[in-house]
Short mmCIF file of C-alpha atoms and ligand atoms in Angstrom, two decimals:
data_model
loop_
_atom_site.label_atom_id
_atom_site.label_comp_id
_atom_site.label_asym_id
_atom_site.label_seq_id
_atom_site.Cartn_x
_atom_site.Cartn_y
_atom_site.Cartn_z
CA MET A 504 64.38 8.11 28.04
CA ARG A 505 61.88 11.14 27.55
CA GLN A 506 62.35 10.93 24.26
CA VAL A 507 61.42 7.00 24.10
CA ASP A 508 58.30 7.66 25.75
CA HIS A 509 56.70 10.62 23.33
CA LYS A 510 57.44 8.46 20.74
CA LYS A 511 55.97 5.67 22.39
CA GLN A 512 53.50 8.13 22.99
CA ASN A 513 52.71 9.35 19.89
CA LYS A 514 52.64 6.32 18.64
CA ILE A 515 49.29 4.65 21.23
CA LEU A 516 47.43 8.30 20.30
CA TRP A 517 47.99 7.47 17.06
CA ILE A 518 47.06 4.09 17.53
CA ILE A 519 44.00 5.73 18.93
CA ILE A 520 43.56 7.71 15.83
CA ALA A 521 43.42 5.20 13.80
CA VAL A 522 40.14 2.89 16.12
CA ILE A 523 38.63 6.12 16.27
CA LEU A 524 38.48 6.70 12.25
CA SER A 525 37.87 2.83 11.45
CA VAL A 526 34.79 3.25 14.25
CA CYS A 527 33.41 6.31 12.37
CA ILE A 528 33.74 4.10 8.81
CA VAL A 529 32.53 1.40 9.69
CA THR A 530 28.60 3.49 11.42
CA SER A 531 28.66 5.64 8.62
CA ALA A 532 28.84 2.82 6.34
CA ILE A 533 25.49 0.58 8.50
CA LEU A 534 23.40 4.17 8.60
CA PHE A 535 24.98 4.49 4.99
CA SER A 536 22.49 1.28 4.53
CA ILE A 537 20.17 1.63 6.96
CA TYR A 538 18.83 5.12 5.31
CA TYR A 539 20.02 4.35 1.51
CA VAL A 540 16.97 4.86 -0.53
CA ASP A 541 17.48 4.52 -4.55
CA SER A 542 16.50 7.72 -5.69
CA SER A 543 17.86 7.09 -9.07
CA VAL A 544 14.79 4.57 -9.60
CA LYS A 545 12.66 7.37 -11.90
CA PRO A 546 9.56 4.96 -13.06
CA GLN A 547 8.72 6.17 -16.83
CA VAL A 548 5.12 5.93 -18.94
CA ASN A 549 4.69 6.58 -22.26
CA ASP A 550 0.66 6.79 -21.25
CA ASN A 551 -2.07 8.96 -19.97
CA ALA A 552 -4.18 7.49 -18.40
CA LYS A 553 -7.34 9.79 -17.16
CA ASN A 554 -8.06 7.73 -14.38
CA VAL A 555 -6.10 6.44 -11.05
CA ILE A 556 -6.95 3.89 -8.71
CA LEU A 557 -4.23 2.81 -6.08
CA LEU A 558 -5.65 0.07 -3.98
CA ILE A 559 -3.36 -0.25 -0.71
CA GLY A 560 -3.25 -3.14 1.03
CA ASP A 561 -2.16 -2.19 5.18
CA GLY A 562 0.92 -4.74 6.11
CA MET A 563 0.15 -7.45 3.30
CA GLY A 564 4.07 -8.88 3.12
CA GLU A 565 4.60 -11.03 0.08
CA GLU A 566 3.79 -13.62 2.26
CA HIS A 567 0.00 -12.66 3.20
CA ILE A 568 -0.51 -12.81 -0.80
CA LYS A 569 1.03 -16.52 -0.66
CA ALA A 570 -1.43 -17.22 2.30
CA GLY A 571 -4.45 -15.97 0.65
CA GLU A 572 -2.69 -18.16 -2.97
CA LEU A 573 -2.98 -21.46 -0.13
CA TYR A 574 -5.54 -20.23 0.33
CA GLU A 575 -7.40 -20.43 -2.48
CA GLY A 576 -5.84 -22.79 -4.11
CA ALA A 577 -5.19 -20.21 -7.15
CA LEU A 578 -3.57 -16.95 -7.99
CA LEU A 579 -5.77 -13.69 -6.42
CA ALA A 580 -6.51 -11.43 -9.34
CA MET A 581 -3.47 -8.80 -7.68
CA GLN A 582 -0.68 -11.61 -8.45
CA LYS A 583 -2.55 -11.75 -12.53
CA PHE A 584 -1.81 -8.22 -13.08
CA PRO A 585 1.25 -7.78 -15.88
CA VAL A 586 2.99 -5.85 -14.17
CA GLN A 587 5.35 -6.48 -10.54
CA GLY A 588 7.62 -5.95 -8.43
CA GLU A 589 9.11 -5.23 -5.44
CA VAL A 590 8.33 -1.92 -3.14
CA VAL A 591 10.86 -0.23 -0.54
CA THR A 592 9.48 1.21 2.50
CA ARG A 593 11.74 2.33 4.56
CA SER A 594 11.06 6.00 6.39
CA LEU A 595 13.30 8.79 8.19
CA THR A 596 12.43 6.42 11.52
CA PRO A 597 14.63 2.80 12.00
CA PRO A 598 14.03 -0.03 11.94
CA PHE A 599 11.15 0.26 9.72
CA THR A 600 7.90 2.49 8.97
CA ASP A 601 4.38 3.16 10.10
CA SER A 602 1.81 3.74 8.48
CA ALA A 603 1.46 7.35 8.82
CA ALA A 604 4.61 7.58 7.02
CA ALA A 605 4.22 5.52 4.33
CA ALA A 606 0.65 6.97 3.24
CA THR A 607 3.00 9.95 3.12
CA ALA A 608 5.71 9.18 0.92
CA MET A 609 2.57 6.92 -1.39
CA ALA A 610 0.38 9.76 -1.61
CA THR A 611 3.29 12.90 -1.89
CA GLY A 612 6.37 11.25 -2.43
CA ASN A 613 8.58 12.19 0.18
CA LYS A 614 10.43 10.41 2.68
CA THR A 615 9.27 11.46 6.41
CA TYR A 616 9.47 10.38 10.11
CA ASN A 617 7.18 7.80 11.37
CA SER A 618 3.95 8.87 12.34
CA ARG A 619 4.08 12.42 10.31
CA ILE A 620 0.73 13.06 7.98
CA SER A 621 2.06 14.47 4.55
CA TYR A 622 4.52 16.58 6.80
CA LYS A 623 7.71 16.92 6.67
CA ASP A 624 9.62 19.53 9.05
CA GLY A 625 7.38 21.80 10.55
CA LYS A 626 6.37 22.16 6.23
CA ASN A 627 3.17 20.53 5.32
CA LEU A 628 3.52 17.85 2.57
CA THR A 629 1.66 18.62 -1.51
CA THR A 630 -0.29 15.30 -1.21
CA ILE A 631 -1.62 14.08 -4.99
CA ALA A 632 -5.07 14.03 -3.88
CA GLU A 633 -5.01 17.81 -3.28
CA GLU A 634 -3.00 18.07 -6.37
CA ALA A 635 -5.73 15.73 -8.12
CA MET A 636 -8.40 17.87 -6.84
CA ALA A 637 -6.48 21.23 -7.06
CA ALA A 638 -6.91 19.83 -11.23
CA ASP A 639 -10.93 19.62 -11.22
CA LYS A 640 -10.21 15.95 -11.05
CA LYS A 641 -12.91 14.05 -8.56
CA VAL A 642 -10.88 12.02 -5.81
CA GLY A 643 -12.21 9.55 -3.57
CA ILE A 644 -11.06 8.34 -0.66
CA ILE A 645 -11.92 4.70 1.14
CA ALA A 646 -11.08 2.96 4.29
CA THR A 647 -12.11 -0.06 6.53
CA LYS A 648 -10.91 1.32 9.75
CA SER A 649 -11.62 4.74 10.88
CA VAL A 650 -10.98 7.55 7.83
CA THR A 651 -8.59 10.02 10.36
CA ASP A 652 -5.97 6.53 10.75
CA ALA A 653 -2.89 7.24 8.82
CA THR A 654 -3.08 5.57 5.55
CA PRO A 655 -6.61 7.76 4.72
CA ALA A 656 -5.29 10.53 7.21
CA ALA A 657 -1.60 10.96 5.11
CA PHE A 658 -4.16 12.03 1.29
CA LEU A 659 -6.69 14.57 2.59
CA ALA A 660 -4.34 16.31 5.57
CA HIS A 661 -1.43 16.83 7.05
CA ALA A 662 -0.24 16.47 10.61
CA LYS A 663 3.01 16.90 13.34
CA LYS A 664 1.94 12.89 14.57
CA ARG A 665 -0.31 10.12 13.03
CA ASP A 666 -2.86 10.87 16.80
CA MET A 667 -3.56 14.97 16.85
CA SER A 668 -7.64 12.68 15.33
CA ASP A 669 -9.29 15.60 15.51
CA GLU A 670 -6.57 18.11 13.63
CA ILE A 671 -7.25 14.87 10.82
CA ALA A 672 -10.87 15.47 10.93
CA ALA A 673 -11.35 18.88 10.49
CA GLN A 674 -9.55 18.89 7.49
CA ILE A 675 -10.82 15.84 6.51
CA VAL A 676 -14.42 17.72 6.36
CA ALA A 677 -13.40 21.60 5.10
CA SER A 678 -11.78 19.17 1.97
CA ASP A 679 -13.38 18.91 -1.14
CA VAL A 680 -13.00 15.32 -1.22
CA ASP A 681 -15.67 13.58 -3.44
CA VAL A 682 -16.29 10.39 -1.57
CA LEU A 683 -15.53 8.80 1.41
CA PHE A 684 -15.99 5.54 2.73
CA GLY A 685 -14.97 4.27 6.07
CA LEU A 686 -15.30 3.76 9.67
CA ASN A 687 -17.38 7.25 11.80
CA ASP A 688 -15.15 7.80 14.77
CA ASP A 689 -15.67 10.67 17.68
CA SER A 690 -13.41 12.79 16.15
CA MET A 691 -15.40 13.17 12.73
CA ARG A 692 -18.69 12.34 14.91
CA ALA A 693 -18.51 15.68 16.39
CA LEU A 694 -18.30 17.63 13.19
CA ALA A 695 -21.33 15.50 11.85
CA SER A 696 -23.11 19.02 11.64
CA SER A 697 -20.96 21.13 9.80
CA ILE A 698 -20.45 18.15 7.02
CA ALA A 699 -21.88 20.82 4.08
CA THR A 700 -24.33 18.58 3.13
CA ASP A 701 -25.95 21.14 0.53
CA THR A 702 -23.68 19.68 -2.46
CA ARG A 703 -23.29 16.45 -0.75
CA ASP A 704 -24.78 13.80 0.81
CA TYR A 705 -23.69 12.48 3.77
CA CYS A 706 -24.60 8.75 4.62
CA THR A 707 -24.05 6.12 8.22
CA SER A 708 -25.39 3.64 6.70
CA PHE A 709 -24.84 1.07 2.54
CA GLU A 710 -29.16 1.07 2.51
CA GLU A 711 -28.23 5.30 2.52
CA ILE A 712 -24.81 5.01 0.04
CA ALA A 713 -26.91 2.40 -1.90
CA ALA A 714 -30.56 5.28 -3.11
CA SER A 715 -27.33 8.38 -3.12
CA SER A 716 -26.81 9.25 -6.34
CA SER A 717 -25.54 12.30 -4.77
CA GLU A 718 -21.86 13.36 -6.97
CA LYS A 719 -20.59 13.79 -3.82
CA ILE A 720 -20.78 10.85 -0.92
CA PHE A 721 -19.92 10.53 2.62
CA GLY A 722 -20.47 6.89 4.02
CA LEU A 723 -19.26 6.67 7.53
CA PHE A 724 -20.42 3.72 9.27
CA ASP A 725 -20.17 2.96 13.12
CA GLU A 726 -19.65 -0.64 13.04
CA ALA A 727 -17.51 -3.07 10.77
CA ILE A 728 -17.30 -3.24 7.25
CA PRO A 729 -17.76 -7.07 6.16
CA THR A 730 -15.87 -9.12 4.14
CA LEU A 731 -18.43 -11.04 2.39
CA GLY A 732 -22.14 -10.67 0.98
CA ALA A 733 -23.10 -7.53 -0.48
CA ASN A 734 -22.11 -4.60 1.68
CA THR A 735 -18.03 -4.78 1.13
CA LEU A 736 -15.11 -2.99 0.39
CA SER A 737 -15.51 -4.40 -3.46
CA TYR A 738 -19.03 -2.92 -3.25
CA LEU A 739 -17.94 0.16 -1.94
CA THR A 740 -14.74 -0.03 -4.60
CA GLU A 741 -17.55 0.15 -7.19
CA LYS A 742 -20.19 2.33 -5.94
CA ALA A 743 -16.84 5.08 -5.73
CA LEU A 744 -15.62 4.45 -9.49
CA SER A 745 -19.92 4.64 -9.87
CA THR A 746 -20.15 8.57 -7.99
CA LEU A 747 -16.88 9.88 -9.10
CA SER A 748 -16.93 8.84 -13.35
CA ALA A 749 -20.64 10.70 -14.01
CA ASP A 750 -20.55 13.50 -15.61
CA ASN A 751 -16.47 13.84 -15.07
CA ASP A 752 -14.18 14.31 -18.28
CA ASN A 753 -11.04 15.22 -16.39
CA GLY A 754 -10.38 11.90 -14.90
CA PHE A 755 -10.49 11.14 -11.48
CA PHE A 756 -8.24 9.58 -8.14
CA LEU A 757 -9.60 7.00 -5.67
CA MET A 758 -7.26 5.49 -3.28
CA VAL A 759 -8.92 2.27 -1.40
CA GLU A 760 -7.39 1.01 1.51
CA GLY A 761 -7.72 -2.62 3.18
CA SER A 762 -7.06 -1.18 6.05
CA LYS A 763 -7.13 -4.42 8.57
CA ILE A 764 -5.29 -6.27 6.87
CA ASP A 765 -2.64 -4.88 9.07
CA SER A 766 -4.43 -5.87 13.05
CA TYR A 767 -4.46 -8.92 12.43
CA SER A 768 -1.01 -9.85 11.52
CA HIS A 769 -0.40 -7.74 14.36
CA ASP A 770 -2.86 -9.64 16.93
CA ASN A 771 -0.61 -12.57 15.10
CA ASP A 772 -4.51 -13.83 13.85
CA MET A 773 -4.09 -16.09 9.99
CA GLU A 774 -7.52 -16.65 10.15
CA GLY A 775 -8.99 -12.83 10.00
CA MET A 776 -6.24 -11.99 8.10
CA LEU A 777 -7.55 -13.45 5.53
CA ARG A 778 -10.35 -12.29 5.50
CA GLU A 779 -9.15 -8.75 5.17
CA LEU A 780 -7.07 -10.14 2.31
CA ARG A 781 -9.98 -11.62 0.27
CA ALA A 782 -11.81 -8.79 0.27
CA PHE A 783 -9.17 -6.64 -0.14
CA ASP A 784 -8.83 -8.72 -3.81
CA ASP A 785 -12.46 -8.93 -4.86
CA ALA A 786 -12.22 -5.24 -4.48
CA VAL A 787 -8.66 -5.21 -6.41
CA SER A 788 -10.46 -7.34 -9.05
CA THR A 789 -13.57 -5.16 -9.01
CA ALA A 790 -11.29 -1.92 -10.19
CA LYS A 791 -9.85 -4.18 -12.62
CA SER A 792 -12.97 -4.91 -13.63
CA TRP A 793 -14.55 -1.72 -14.17
CA ALA A 794 -10.41 -0.38 -15.86
CA ALA A 795 -11.05 -3.07 -18.25
CA LYS A 796 -14.52 -2.15 -19.39
CA ASN A 797 -14.31 1.61 -18.47
CA GLY A 798 -10.32 2.54 -20.78
CA ASP A 799 -8.33 5.83 -19.96
CA THR A 800 -8.31 3.93 -16.25
CA ALA A 801 -5.23 2.32 -14.67
CA VAL A 802 -5.00 0.02 -11.51
CA ILE A 803 -2.37 -0.01 -8.74
CA VAL A 804 -1.48 -2.66 -5.94
CA VAL A 805 0.68 -1.94 -3.41
CA ALA A 806 0.72 -2.13 0.36
CA ASP A 807 2.76 0.10 2.36
CA HIS A 808 4.70 -2.35 5.17
CA GLU A 809 5.22 -5.77 5.93
CA THR A 810 3.32 -6.89 9.61
CA GLY A 811 3.48 -9.95 11.06
CA ASN A 812 7.17 -11.66 9.63
CA LEU A 813 4.48 -13.75 8.25
CA LYS A 814 6.90 -16.82 6.80
CA ILE A 815 4.50 -19.87 5.18
CA PRO A 816 6.51 -23.38 4.90
CA ASP A 817 7.93 -24.02 1.72
CA ASP A 818 6.06 -28.07 2.43
CA ALA A 819 2.24 -25.28 3.87
CA THR A 820 -1.00 -27.58 2.38
CA MET A 821 -4.48 -25.64 2.82
CA GLU A 822 -4.85 -27.69 5.69
CA ASP A 823 -2.31 -26.21 7.64
CA LEU A 824 -2.88 -22.42 6.59
CA ILE A 825 -6.55 -23.84 7.95
CA ASP A 826 -5.65 -25.25 11.49
CA TYR A 827 -5.20 -21.63 12.72
CA GLU A 828 -3.83 -23.27 15.93
CA LYS A 829 -0.88 -24.02 13.54
CA SER A 830 -0.48 -20.96 10.83
CA ASN A 831 -1.00 -18.31 13.78
CA ASN A 832 2.24 -19.34 14.47
CA TRP A 833 3.24 -18.70 10.82
CA PHE A 834 3.95 -14.91 12.26
CA LYS A 835 7.25 -14.85 13.97
CA SER A 836 6.62 -11.12 15.35
CA THR A 837 4.03 -8.37 16.15
CA MET A 838 5.65 -6.01 14.59
CA HIS A 839 6.15 -4.30 10.86
CA THR A 840 8.55 -5.83 9.60
CA ASN A 841 10.90 -3.97 6.56
CA SER A 842 11.29 -6.83 4.17
CA ASN A 843 9.73 -5.23 1.06
CA VAL A 844 6.31 -5.94 -0.16
CA ARG A 845 5.00 -6.17 -3.85
CA TYR A 846 3.02 -3.33 -6.08
CA PHE A 847 1.01 -4.85 -8.70
CA ILE A 848 0.07 -2.69 -12.79
CA TYR A 849 -2.82 -2.86 -14.88
CA ASN A 850 -3.50 -0.77 -17.49
CA VAL A 851 -5.23 -1.89 -20.54
CA GLY A 852 -2.94 -2.79 -23.48
CA THR A 853 -0.91 -4.21 -20.54
CA GLU A 854 -3.73 -7.83 -21.18
CA PRO A 855 -2.01 -10.45 -19.56
CA VAL A 856 -2.51 -13.44 -22.34
CA TYR A 857 -3.97 -17.00 -21.06
CA GLY A 858 -2.73 -20.11 -23.12
CA ASP A 859 -2.31 -23.83 -22.06
CA VAL A 860 1.06 -25.17 -21.21
CA PRO A 861 1.68 -28.20 -21.32
CA THR A 862 2.07 -30.26 -17.14
CA GLY A 863 5.22 -32.48 -18.16
CA THR A 864 2.21 -34.77 -16.39
CA PHE A 865 -0.57 -37.47 -18.34
CA ASP A 866 -3.79 -38.71 -18.23
CA ASP A 867 -4.56 -42.82 -18.10
CA ASP A 868 -4.96 -42.68 -21.64
CA GLY A 869 -1.59 -41.21 -22.27
CA ASN A 870 -2.37 -37.64 -22.78
CA GLN A 871 -0.34 -34.40 -21.70
CA ILE A 872 -1.82 -32.88 -19.22
CA TYR A 873 -2.53 -29.11 -19.75
CA GLU A 874 -3.68 -26.42 -17.84
CA SER A 875 -4.72 -22.40 -18.28
CA ALA A 876 -1.59 -20.37 -17.34
CA ILE A 877 -0.47 -16.84 -18.63
CA THR A 878 1.87 -17.09 -21.58
CA SER A 879 2.81 -13.10 -22.61
CA TYR A 880 1.61 -10.19 -22.02
CA LYS A 881 0.93 -7.24 -23.71
CA GLU A 882 2.94 -4.35 -22.15
CA GLU A 883 2.92 -1.65 -24.23
CA GLN A 884 3.08 0.82 -22.22
CA LEU A 885 4.51 -0.11 -19.17
CA LYS A 886 6.98 -2.74 -20.18
CA ASP A 887 10.68 -0.89 -19.37
CA PHE A 888 8.78 -0.24 -15.90
CA PRO A 889 11.81 -1.52 -13.06
CA ASP A 890 11.82 -4.40 -11.28
CA LYS A 891 12.25 -2.59 -7.78
CA ILE A 892 10.91 0.82 -7.20
CA ASP A 893 10.81 2.92 -4.10
CA ASN A 894 7.46 3.48 -1.95
CA THR A 895 8.40 7.50 -3.09
CA ASP A 896 8.22 5.93 -6.60
CA ILE A 897 4.45 5.16 -6.30
CA TYR A 898 3.76 9.24 -6.14
CA ARG A 899 5.75 9.55 -9.12
CA LEU A 900 3.71 7.21 -11.27
CA VAL A 901 0.37 7.91 -9.88
CA LYS A 902 0.39 11.60 -10.91
CA GLN A 903 2.27 10.59 -14.19
CA LEU A 904 -0.73 8.27 -15.44
CA LEU A 905 -3.34 11.19 -14.05
CA PHE A 906 -1.28 14.67 -15.05
ZN1 ZN B 2128 0.84 -1.21 11.43
#
């Protein structure tokens, strides 16, 4: 009898072990799928651009861009870029990234935990802006919210927590950044007297910025940057480009953030989101025109993550979109999501070619109606660029282009 019991006990033990093993395997598989990032993607470009302009729409998912297209009734400037694809945005903190970890990925090529500012496991991570400055290239950073916020901070500073704005402000002021435009905050105001003005102009209005011909400018505003009129993100982008390119043979790196696409998406405010998105796309258009005219310049448009789980209904019309009581409900969340975002790249030599294509409809006289559309691309330099990349690949791409 005792022997039978022993066998039974063994059998139960084996079943328990089998169950534990299965649970472990399934759990590891789930964790692996959450954390796995395809780091085998190595964007290769043949070309060296002297200058790189990186425009980041904070919180700008694919559906945000679709909303902008629906509003305009036409493609946005970024959508006309010849090289396009998806970006994986995950950080080391599940389930979705914040702007700090995402900006760190793009600024340094390293995944980190949420809230870290170009910092991981007790170490500062060198940023592309720091590498550019060390190589005697010029650097500009523009944001439509405070310059100590996560995205601009991740290019110029290092901190264990994104809300350490005093530490971040001190590092920004001590940095050799050539152009810095964005909102002022208490941390920056406290250091106003220590901002070196022997070599740079410290401006607090659009008038002062317009009047400055300095090679280095800090432009810090106390009020929101307008989305319409003469004094917009697009204007600041143009001013930064003329400042950074003046007397400069070594090239520059300029980061431009449309910071408030995210804020209005958190609020599920379609009207505000569209205003910020369109102002951001105007800045994209300015950057692209500048690059087309000046050569040697690559323009990359990307987002750090999606905000608001926006879903535009398939049959949505412009009228539905501007009925904001209705369209505010197209946001299905007030948080970030881990949806992939879009990337758009323009470089001289990658110009799309427009032509007339038949629409399949006919006018009253029976003539085929044609519409203008992109018919082909000149993709000499970026034709093999992968459709899907990781956000850390943005750093590698900028570096390959810049150096
Ligand atoms: Zn956010």
